Amino acid sequence: MFRAVILDFDWTFNTSRMYYARFDEVSFEVLAERFGCSAAEAERKMQEVKEKTLSLTSAMRYIGLDSDEFYDEVASRMDICSLLTEDTRLKEVVLVIRGMSLKVAMLTNSGRSLLKRALDALGCPFEHFDFVVTSSEVEPKPSLEPFRHTAELLRCDPEEVLYVGDRISSELKPAKQVGMKTVLIGSDSHNEESRWIDWALPDIYQLPDLVRSLQ
Ligand SMILES: [Mg+2]
């Protein structure tokens, strides 16, 4: 019996291609300024490190950049309101699950300022969640720490938590390693990694039905 659901943000809750195309553009622009190189070189450098660290945020920390400062800068340069529009179905996903007496948290590697602006634009602000945990407060995924920390905030054992995300090696695997059950959103699926996936859904909108069937 589950008592809480933890949702990832990037490519799980928000899947706007336009938003991520602009995010990449701005990110490499900001990183290029920090490194004193071209945006293309910054992208190459980050890709190399990301192969080791499995996420952009942990790659930044690995090379000694302040990821919080980076996300603040990216947030200030992105015109989020022109990239994301309100999607009432997202708010419904959260409220329907909370209506089943489950707690809902968001756990993202994004920084708090960028996430706040994105969730406001999508019409599902922080107050709809029981907890919002970002890389401004905890180590980024795939570290096990943010999973344990969020379960503690929810006052749940990991075994009582359903983790919902789009990346197997950097999210579902660590979630399962701490004892949570996992839902894969989208198609990041490889046979050899299927042991980290308990359920798979094409998109987040199907989640309330799945959660209901597990109650
Ligand atoms: Mg994601």
CSV table of C-alpha atoms and ligand atoms in Angstrom, one decimal:
chain,number,residue,atom,x,y,z
A,1,MET,CA,0.0,0.0,0.0
A,2,PHE,CA,1.5,3.3,-1.1
A,3,ARG,CA,1.3,6.4,1.1
A,4,ALA,CA,3.2,8.9,-1.1
A,5,VAL,CA,4.2,9.7,-4.7
A,6,ILE,CA,7.4,11.5,-5.7
A,7,LEU,CA,7.4,13.1,-9.1
A,8,ASP,CA,10.3,14.2,-11.3
A,9,PHE,CA,9.9,17.4,-13.2
A,10,ASP,CA,12.0,17.5,-16.4
A,11,TRP,CA,10.5,15.3,-19.1
A,12,THR,CA,8.2,13.7,-16.6
A,13,PHE,CA,5.9,16.5,-15.4
A,14,ASN,CA,6.9,19.0,-18.1
A,15,THR,CA,7.5,17.7,-21.6
A,16,SER,CA,7.6,20.9,-23.6
A,17,ARG,CA,10.2,20.6,-26.4
A,18,MET,CA,10.2,24.3,-26.8
A,19,TYR,CA,11.1,24.8,-23.2
A,20,TYR,CA,14.0,22.3,-23.3
A,21,ALA,CA,15.3,23.6,-26.6
A,22,ARG,CA,15.6,27.1,-25.1
A,23,PHE,CA,16.9,25.7,-21.8
A,24,ASP,CA,19.8,24.0,-23.6
A,25,GLU,CA,20.5,27.1,-25.6
A,26,VAL,CA,20.7,29.4,-22.5
A,27,SER,CA,22.5,26.8,-20.4
A,28,PHE,CA,25.4,26.4,-22.9
A,29,GLU,CA,25.5,30.2,-23.3
A,30,VAL,CA,25.8,30.7,-19.5
A,31,LEU,CA,28.4,27.8,-19.2
A,32,ALA,CA,30.4,29.2,-22.2
A,33,GLU,CA,30.7,32.6,-20.4
A,34,ARG,CA,31.9,30.8,-17.2
A,35,PHE,CA,34.4,28.6,-19.1
A,36,GLY,CA,35.5,31.4,-21.5
A,37,CYS,CA,34.8,29.3,-24.6
A,38,SER,CA,32.2,28.9,-27.3
A,39,ALA,CA,28.7,27.5,-26.6
A,40,ALA,CA,29.5,24.4,-28.7
A,41,GLU,CA,32.7,23.7,-26.7
A,42,ALA,CA,30.8,24.2,-23.4
A,43,GLU,CA,28.2,21.6,-24.6
A,44,ARG,CA,31.0,19.2,-25.6
A,45,LYS,CA,32.7,19.6,-22.2
A,46,MET,CA,29.4,19.1,-20.3
A,47,GLN,CA,28.5,16.0,-22.3
A,48,GLU,CA,31.8,14.4,-21.5
A,49,VAL,CA,31.4,15.0,-17.7
A,50,LYS,CA,27.7,14.0,-17.8
A,51,GLU,CA,28.6,10.6,-19.1
A,52,LYS,CA,30.3,10.0,-15.8
A,53,THR,CA,28.0,11.8,-13.5
A,54,LEU,CA,24.6,10.9,-15.3
A,55,SER,CA,23.0,14.4,-14.8
A,56,LEU,CA,23.7,18.0,-15.8
A,57,THR,CA,23.4,19.2,-12.2
A,58,SER,CA,25.9,16.6,-10.8
A,59,ALA,CA,28.2,17.3,-13.8
A,60,MET,CA,28.3,21.0,-12.7
A,61,ARG,CA,29.1,20.1,-9.1
A,62,TYR,CA,31.7,17.7,-10.3
A,63,ILE,CA,33.6,20.4,-12.1
A,64,GLY,CA,33.1,22.9,-9.2
A,65,LEU,CA,30.4,25.1,-10.5
A,66,ASP,CA,27.6,26.4,-8.2
A,67,SER,CA,24.5,24.7,-9.7
A,68,ASP,CA,22.2,27.0,-7.8
A,69,GLU,CA,23.8,30.1,-9.3
A,70,PHE,CA,23.7,28.6,-12.7
A,71,TYR,CA,19.9,27.8,-12.5
A,72,ASP,CA,19.2,31.4,-11.2
A,73,GLU,CA,21.1,32.8,-14.2
A,74,VAL,CA,19.2,30.5,-16.6
A,75,ALA,CA,15.9,31.4,-15.0
A,76,SER,CA,16.6,35.1,-15.4
A,77,ARG,CA,17.4,34.7,-19.1
A,78,MET,CA,14.5,32.4,-20.1
A,79,ASP,CA,11.2,33.9,-21.0
A,80,ILE,CA,9.3,31.1,-19.4
A,81,CYS,CA,5.8,32.5,-19.9
A,82,SER,CA,6.3,32.4,-23.6
A,83,LEU,CA,7.7,28.8,-23.5
A,84,LEU,CA,5.1,27.2,-21.2
A,85,THR,CA,1.4,27.5,-21.0
A,86,GLU,CA,-1.1,26.5,-18.4
A,87,ASP,CA,-2.0,22.8,-18.5
A,88,THR,CA,-4.9,22.2,-16.1
A,89,ARG,CA,-4.5,18.4,-16.5
A,90,LEU,CA,-1.2,18.6,-14.6
A,91,LYS,CA,-2.7,20.2,-11.6
A,92,GLU,CA,-5.5,17.6,-11.8
A,93,VAL,CA,-2.9,14.8,-11.7
A,94,VAL,CA,-1.5,16.1,-8.4
A,95,LEU,CA,-4.9,17.0,-6.8
A,96,VAL,CA,-6.5,13.7,-7.8
A,97,ILE,CA,-3.7,11.7,-6.2
A,98,ARG,CA,-3.8,13.8,-3.1
A,99,GLY,CA,-7.5,13.3,-3.1
A,100,MET,CA,-6.8,9.5,-2.6
A,101,SER,CA,-5.1,10.5,0.7
A,102,LEU,CA,-1.6,10.1,-0.7
A,103,LYS,CA,1.1,12.7,-0.3
A,104,VAL,CA,2.7,14.1,-3.4
A,105,ALA,CA,6.2,15.6,-3.6
A,106,MET,CA,8.3,16.9,-6.4
A,107,LEU,CA,12.0,16.0,-6.5
A,108,THR,CA,14.0,17.6,-9.2
A,109,ASN,CA,17.7,18.3,-10.1
A,110,SER,CA,16.6,21.8,-11.3
A,111,GLY,CA,17.2,24.8,-9.1
A,112,ARG,CA,14.3,26.2,-7.0
A,113,SER,CA,14.0,29.5,-8.8
A,114,LEU,CA,13.7,28.0,-12.3
A,115,LEU,CA,11.3,25.3,-11.1
A,116,LYS,CA,9.1,27.9,-9.4
A,117,ARG,CA,8.7,29.9,-12.5
A,118,ALA,CA,8.1,26.8,-14.6
A,119,LEU,CA,5.4,25.4,-12.3
A,120,ASP,CA,3.7,28.8,-12.0
A,121,ALA,CA,3.6,29.0,-15.8
A,122,LEU,CA,2.1,25.4,-16.1
A,123,GLY,CA,-0.6,26.4,-13.6
A,124,CYS,CA,0.5,24.0,-10.8
A,125,PRO,CA,2.4,26.1,-8.3
A,126,PHE,CA,4.4,24.8,-5.2
A,127,GLU,CA,1.4,25.0,-2.9
A,128,HIS,CA,-0.3,22.1,-4.7
A,129,PHE,CA,2.5,19.8,-3.5
A,130,ASP,CA,3.1,18.5,0.0
A,131,PHE,CA,6.9,19.1,-0.6
A,132,VAL,CA,9.1,20.4,-3.3
A,133,VAL,CA,12.7,19.4,-3.2
A,134,THR,CA,15.3,20.8,-5.6
A,135,SER,CA,19.1,20.7,-6.1
A,136,SER,CA,19.1,24.1,-4.2
A,137,GLU,CA,18.6,22.0,-1.0
A,138,VAL,CA,19.9,18.5,-1.6
A,139,GLU,CA,22.5,16.6,-3.6
A,140,PRO,CA,21.3,16.0,-7.2
A,141,LYS,CA,20.1,12.6,-8.4
A,142,PRO,CA,21.5,10.0,-9.0
A,143,SER,CA,22.7,10.4,-5.4
A,144,LEU,CA,20.6,8.3,-3.0
A,145,GLU,CA,20.4,11.2,-0.5
A,146,PRO,CA,17.6,13.2,-2.2
A,147,PHE,CA,15.4,10.1,-2.3
A,148,ARG,CA,15.9,9.3,1.3
A,149,HIS,CA,15.5,13.0,2.3
A,150,THR,CA,12.2,13.3,0.5
A,151,ALA,CA,10.9,10.1,2.0
A,152,GLU,CA,11.8,11.5,5.4
A,153,LEU,CA,9.9,14.8,4.7
A,154,LEU,CA,6.9,12.7,3.7
A,155,ARG,CA,7.3,10.7,6.9
A,156,CYS,CA,7.2,7.5,4.9
A,157,ASP,CA,9.4,4.4,4.6
A,158,PRO,CA,10.8,4.2,1.1
A,159,GLU,CA,8.8,1.0,0.6
A,160,GLU,CA,5.6,3.1,0.9
A,161,VAL,CA,6.7,5.5,-1.9
A,162,LEU,CA,6.1,5.4,-5.6
A,163,TYR,CA,8.8,7.3,-7.6
A,164,VAL,CA,7.8,8.6,-11.0
A,165,GLY,CA,10.5,9.6,-13.5
A,166,ASP,CA,11.7,9.4,-17.1
A,167,ARG,CA,15.4,8.3,-16.7
A,168,ILE,CA,16.3,4.8,-15.6
A,169,SER,CA,19.9,5.0,-14.6
A,170,SER,CA,19.9,8.4,-12.9
A,171,GLU,CA,16.4,8.2,-11.2
A,172,LEU,CA,14.6,4.9,-11.2
A,173,LYS,CA,17.7,2.9,-10.3
A,174,PRO,CA,18.6,5.0,-7.2
A,175,ALA,CA,14.9,5.2,-6.2
A,176,LYS,CA,14.7,1.4,-6.3
A,177,GLN,CA,18.0,1.1,-4.5
A,178,VAL,CA,16.6,2.9,-1.5
A,179,GLY,CA,13.5,0.7,-1.6
A,180,MET,CA,10.9,2.6,-3.5
A,181,LYS,CA,8.7,1.3,-6.3
A,182,THR,CA,9.1,3.0,-9.7
A,183,VAL,CA,7.1,4.2,-12.6
A,184,LEU,CA,8.8,5.0,-15.9
A,185,ILE,CA,7.3,7.8,-17.9
A,186,GLY,CA,8.1,7.8,-21.7
A,187,SER,CA,10.4,5.5,-23.5
A,188,ASP,CA,13.8,5.4,-21.9
A,189,SER,CA,13.6,1.6,-21.9
A,190,HIS,CA,16.3,-1.0,-22.3
A,191,ASN,CA,15.8,-4.6,-21.6
A,192,GLU,CA,18.8,-5.0,-19.4
A,193,GLU,CA,17.6,-2.1,-17.2
A,194,SER,CA,14.0,-3.3,-16.8
A,195,ARG,CA,14.7,-4.6,-13.3
A,196,TRP,CA,14.6,-0.9,-12.2
A,197,ILE,CA,11.1,-0.4,-13.6
A,198,ASP,CA,7.9,-1.6,-11.8
A,199,TRP,CA,5.4,0.1,-14.1
A,200,ALA,CA,5.7,2.1,-17.3
A,201,LEU,CA,3.3,4.7,-18.6
A,202,PRO,CA,3.4,6.8,-21.8
A,203,ASP,CA,2.8,10.0,-19.9
A,204,ILE,CA,2.0,11.5,-16.5
A,205,TYR,CA,-1.7,12.0,-17.3
A,206,GLN,CA,-2.2,8.2,-16.8
A,207,LEU,CA,-0.7,8.2,-13.3
A,208,PRO,CA,-3.9,8.7,-11.3
A,209,ASP,CA,-5.4,5.6,-12.9
A,210,LEU,CA,-2.4,3.5,-12.1
A,211,VAL,CA,-2.2,4.8,-8.5
A,212,ARG,CA,-5.9,4.0,-8.0
A,213,SER,CA,-5.4,0.5,-9.3
A,214,LEU,CA,-2.6,0.0,-6.7
A,215,GLN,CA,-4.7,1.1,-3.8
B,1,MG,MG,13.6,13.9,-15.8
